[in-house]
Amino acid sequence: MPLSAEDQHWLEVAREQAELGAAEGGVPVGAALVAGGELLGVGRNRRVQDGSAIRHGETDAVERAGRQPAAVYRRATLYTTLSPCDLCTGLTLLYRIPRVVIGENRTFRGPEQLLADRGVELVVADDEACAALMSSFITRRPDVWWEDVGEPGAPS
């Protein structure tokens, strides 16, 4: 099912964040938190840039949105260029964000079934630009990628 024009727009905003992150030498994952057609916050994975252990694209977008009333999160959509990892899935569940639009889940698939089982609507765009951006990064920087997703068997 194709994305709505609104979903396509906000996913593009998230992809622009991913491209900025890549240009900064970071992991190219971008996100946007939107409620009622209003952009609350954008973010990108800043683990490399900030020396952070937890600054993924989704956590950065929520952080940049600032404190919001619970009711705002419960009507929001989280747009992310990559399938949410365990950390970002937890964030989604904690704040009860009811909808996640995923740019792609070919290069990495987080616990999407957990989100679905908890009632989160998932829309997977299978966006070629998102997949190409991540594939290129994984090829160039596998060490940073495996660190980012916490893979124990990754090269050190």
CSV table of C-alpha atoms in Angstrom, one decimal:
chain,number,residue,atom,x,y,z
A,1,MET,CA,0.0,0.0,0.0
A,2,PRO,CA,1.5,3.3,-1.0
A,3,LEU,CA,2.1,6.0,1.6
A,4,SER,CA,-0.2,9.0,1.9
A,5,ALA,CA,1.2,12.3,0.8
A,6,GLU,CA,1.5,13.3,4.4
A,7,ASP,CA,3.4,10.2,5.4
A,8,GLN,CA,5.7,10.6,2.4
A,9,HIS,CA,6.4,14.1,3.4
A,10,TRP,CA,7.3,13.3,7.0
A,11,LEU,CA,9.4,10.2,6.0
A,12,GLU,CA,11.3,12.6,3.7
A,13,VAL,CA,12.0,14.8,6.7
A,14,ALA,CA,13.3,11.8,8.6
A,15,ARG,CA,15.4,10.8,5.6
A,16,GLU,CA,16.9,14.3,5.4
A,17,GLN,CA,18.0,13.8,9.0
A,18,ALA,CA,19.6,10.5,8.2
A,19,GLU,CA,21.5,12.1,5.3
A,20,LEU,CA,22.7,14.8,7.7
A,21,GLY,CA,23.9,12.2,10.1
A,22,ALA,CA,25.8,10.4,7.4
A,23,ALA,CA,27.4,13.6,6.3
A,24,GLU,CA,28.5,14.1,9.9
A,25,GLY,CA,30.1,10.6,10.0
A,26,GLY,CA,27.3,9.1,12.0
A,27,VAL,CA,24.9,6.2,11.6
A,28,PRO,CA,22.4,7.3,8.9
A,29,VAL,CA,19.1,6.8,10.8
A,30,GLY,CA,16.7,9.7,11.0
A,31,ALA,CA,13.3,10.3,12.6
A,32,ALA,CA,10.5,12.7,13.0
A,33,LEU,CA,7.8,12.8,15.7
A,34,VAL,CA,4.5,14.3,14.4
A,35,ALA,CA,1.1,14.8,16.1
A,36,GLY,CA,-1.9,16.3,14.4
A,37,GLY,CA,0.1,17.3,11.4
A,38,GLU,CA,2.5,19.3,13.5
A,39,LEU,CA,6.2,18.4,13.6
A,40,LEU,CA,7.2,18.1,17.2
A,41,GLY,CA,10.8,17.1,16.8
A,42,VAL,CA,13.3,15.7,14.4
A,43,GLY,CA,16.4,13.7,15.1
A,44,ARG,CA,19.2,11.6,13.8
A,45,ASN,CA,21.5,9.0,15.3
A,46,ARG,CA,24.2,11.0,17.1
A,47,ARG,CA,26.0,8.2,18.9
A,48,VAL,CA,29.2,8.8,17.0
A,49,GLN,CA,28.9,12.6,16.9
A,50,ASP,CA,28.1,13.0,20.6
A,51,GLY,CA,29.9,10.0,22.0
A,52,SER,CA,26.5,8.9,23.2
A,53,ALA,CA,25.4,5.4,24.2
A,54,ILE,CA,21.7,5.9,23.4
A,55,ARG,CA,21.2,8.8,21.0
A,56,HIS,CA,19.5,6.9,18.2
A,57,GLY,CA,17.4,8.7,15.6
A,58,GLU,CA,14.1,8.0,17.4
A,59,THR,CA,15.4,8.9,20.8
A,60,ASP,CA,16.9,12.1,19.4
A,61,ALA,CA,13.6,13.1,17.8
A,62,VAL,CA,11.7,12.5,21.0
A,63,GLU,CA,14.3,14.4,23.1
A,64,ARG,CA,14.2,17.3,20.7
A,65,ALA,CA,10.4,17.4,20.9
A,66,GLY,CA,10.8,18.2,24.6
A,67,ARG,CA,8.4,17.3,27.3
A,68,GLN,CA,5.0,16.6,26.0
A,69,PRO,CA,1.7,15.7,27.7
A,70,ALA,CA,0.9,12.0,27.5
A,71,ALA,CA,-2.1,12.8,25.3
A,72,VAL,CA,0.2,14.2,22.6
A,73,TYR,CA,2.3,11.0,22.4
A,74,ARG,CA,-0.9,9.0,22.2
A,75,ARG,CA,-1.9,10.6,19.0
A,76,ALA,CA,1.6,10.9,17.4
A,77,THR,CA,3.2,9.1,14.6
A,78,LEU,CA,6.9,8.3,14.7
A,79,TYR,CA,8.6,8.3,11.3
A,80,THR,CA,11.9,6.5,11.2
A,81,THR,CA,14.1,5.6,8.3
A,82,LEU,CA,14.9,2.2,9.8
A,83,SER,CA,13.0,-0.5,11.7
A,84,PRO,CA,13.2,0.4,15.4
A,85,CYS,CA,15.7,-1.5,17.5
A,86,ASP,CA,14.9,-2.8,21.0
A,87,LEU,CA,15.8,0.6,22.5
A,88,CYS,CA,13.5,2.6,20.2
A,89,THR,CA,10.8,0.0,20.4
A,90,GLY,CA,10.8,0.5,24.2
A,91,LEU,CA,10.6,4.2,23.7
A,92,THR,CA,7.6,3.8,21.5
A,93,LEU,CA,5.9,1.5,23.9
A,94,LEU,CA,6.7,3.6,27.0
A,95,TYR,CA,5.2,6.7,25.5
A,96,ARG,CA,2.4,4.7,23.9
A,97,ILE,CA,3.0,6.2,20.4
A,98,PRO,CA,0.3,4.4,18.4
A,99,ARG,CA,1.8,4.5,14.9
A,100,VAL,CA,5.2,4.1,13.4
A,101,VAL,CA,6.1,4.6,9.7
A,102,ILE,CA,9.2,2.7,8.9
A,103,GLY,CA,11.4,3.7,5.9
A,104,GLU,CA,12.8,0.2,5.4
A,105,ASN,CA,13.4,-3.0,7.3
A,106,ARG,CA,15.5,-4.9,4.8
A,107,THR,CA,18.9,-4.0,6.2
A,108,PHE,CA,17.7,-4.4,9.8
A,109,ARG,CA,14.5,-5.6,11.4
A,110,GLY,CA,13.8,-4.8,15.0
A,111,PRO,CA,11.1,-6.3,17.2
A,112,GLU,CA,8.3,-5.1,14.9
A,113,GLN,CA,6.1,-8.0,16.0
A,114,LEU,CA,6.3,-6.8,19.6
A,115,LEU,CA,5.1,-3.4,18.5
A,116,ALA,CA,2.3,-5.0,16.6
A,117,ASP,CA,1.3,-7.3,19.4
A,118,ARG,CA,1.1,-4.2,21.7
A,119,GLY,CA,-1.3,-2.5,19.3
A,120,VAL,CA,1.1,-0.2,17.4
A,121,GLU,CA,0.2,0.4,13.8
A,122,LEU,CA,3.2,-0.3,11.6
A,123,VAL,CA,3.5,1.0,8.1
A,124,VAL,CA,6.6,-0.2,6.2
A,125,ALA,CA,7.4,2.0,3.2
A,126,ASP,CA,10.2,-0.2,1.8
A,127,ASP,CA,11.8,3.0,0.6
A,128,GLU,CA,14.7,2.4,-1.7
A,129,ALA,CA,16.6,5.6,-0.7
A,130,CYS,CA,16.5,4.6,3.0
A,131,ALA,CA,17.7,1.1,2.2
A,132,ALA,CA,20.5,2.3,0.0
A,133,LEU,CA,21.7,4.8,2.6
A,134,MET,CA,21.9,2.1,5.3
A,135,SER,CA,23.4,-0.6,3.0
A,136,SER,CA,26.1,1.8,2.0
A,137,PHE,CA,26.9,2.7,5.6
A,138,ILE,CA,26.9,-1.0,6.8
A,139,THR,CA,29.4,-1.8,4.0
A,140,ARG,CA,31.7,1.2,4.8
A,141,ARG,CA,31.5,1.1,8.6
A,142,PRO,CA,30.5,-2.4,9.9
A,143,ASP,CA,32.2,-1.8,13.2
A,144,VAL,CA,30.1,1.2,14.0
A,145,TRP,CA,27.0,-0.5,12.7
A,146,TRP,CA,27.4,-3.6,14.9
A,147,GLU,CA,28.2,-1.4,17.9
A,148,ASP,CA,25.0,0.6,17.3
A,149,VAL,CA,22.7,-2.4,17.3
A,150,GLY,CA,24.6,-4.1,20.2
A,151,GLU,CA,25.5,-7.2,18.4
A,152,PRO,CA,27.6,-9.4,20.6
A,153,GLY,CA,29.2,-11.3,17.7
A,154,ALA,CA,30.2,-8.3,15.8
A,155,PRO,CA,33.9,-7.6,15.0
A,156,SER,CA,35.7,-5.6,17.7
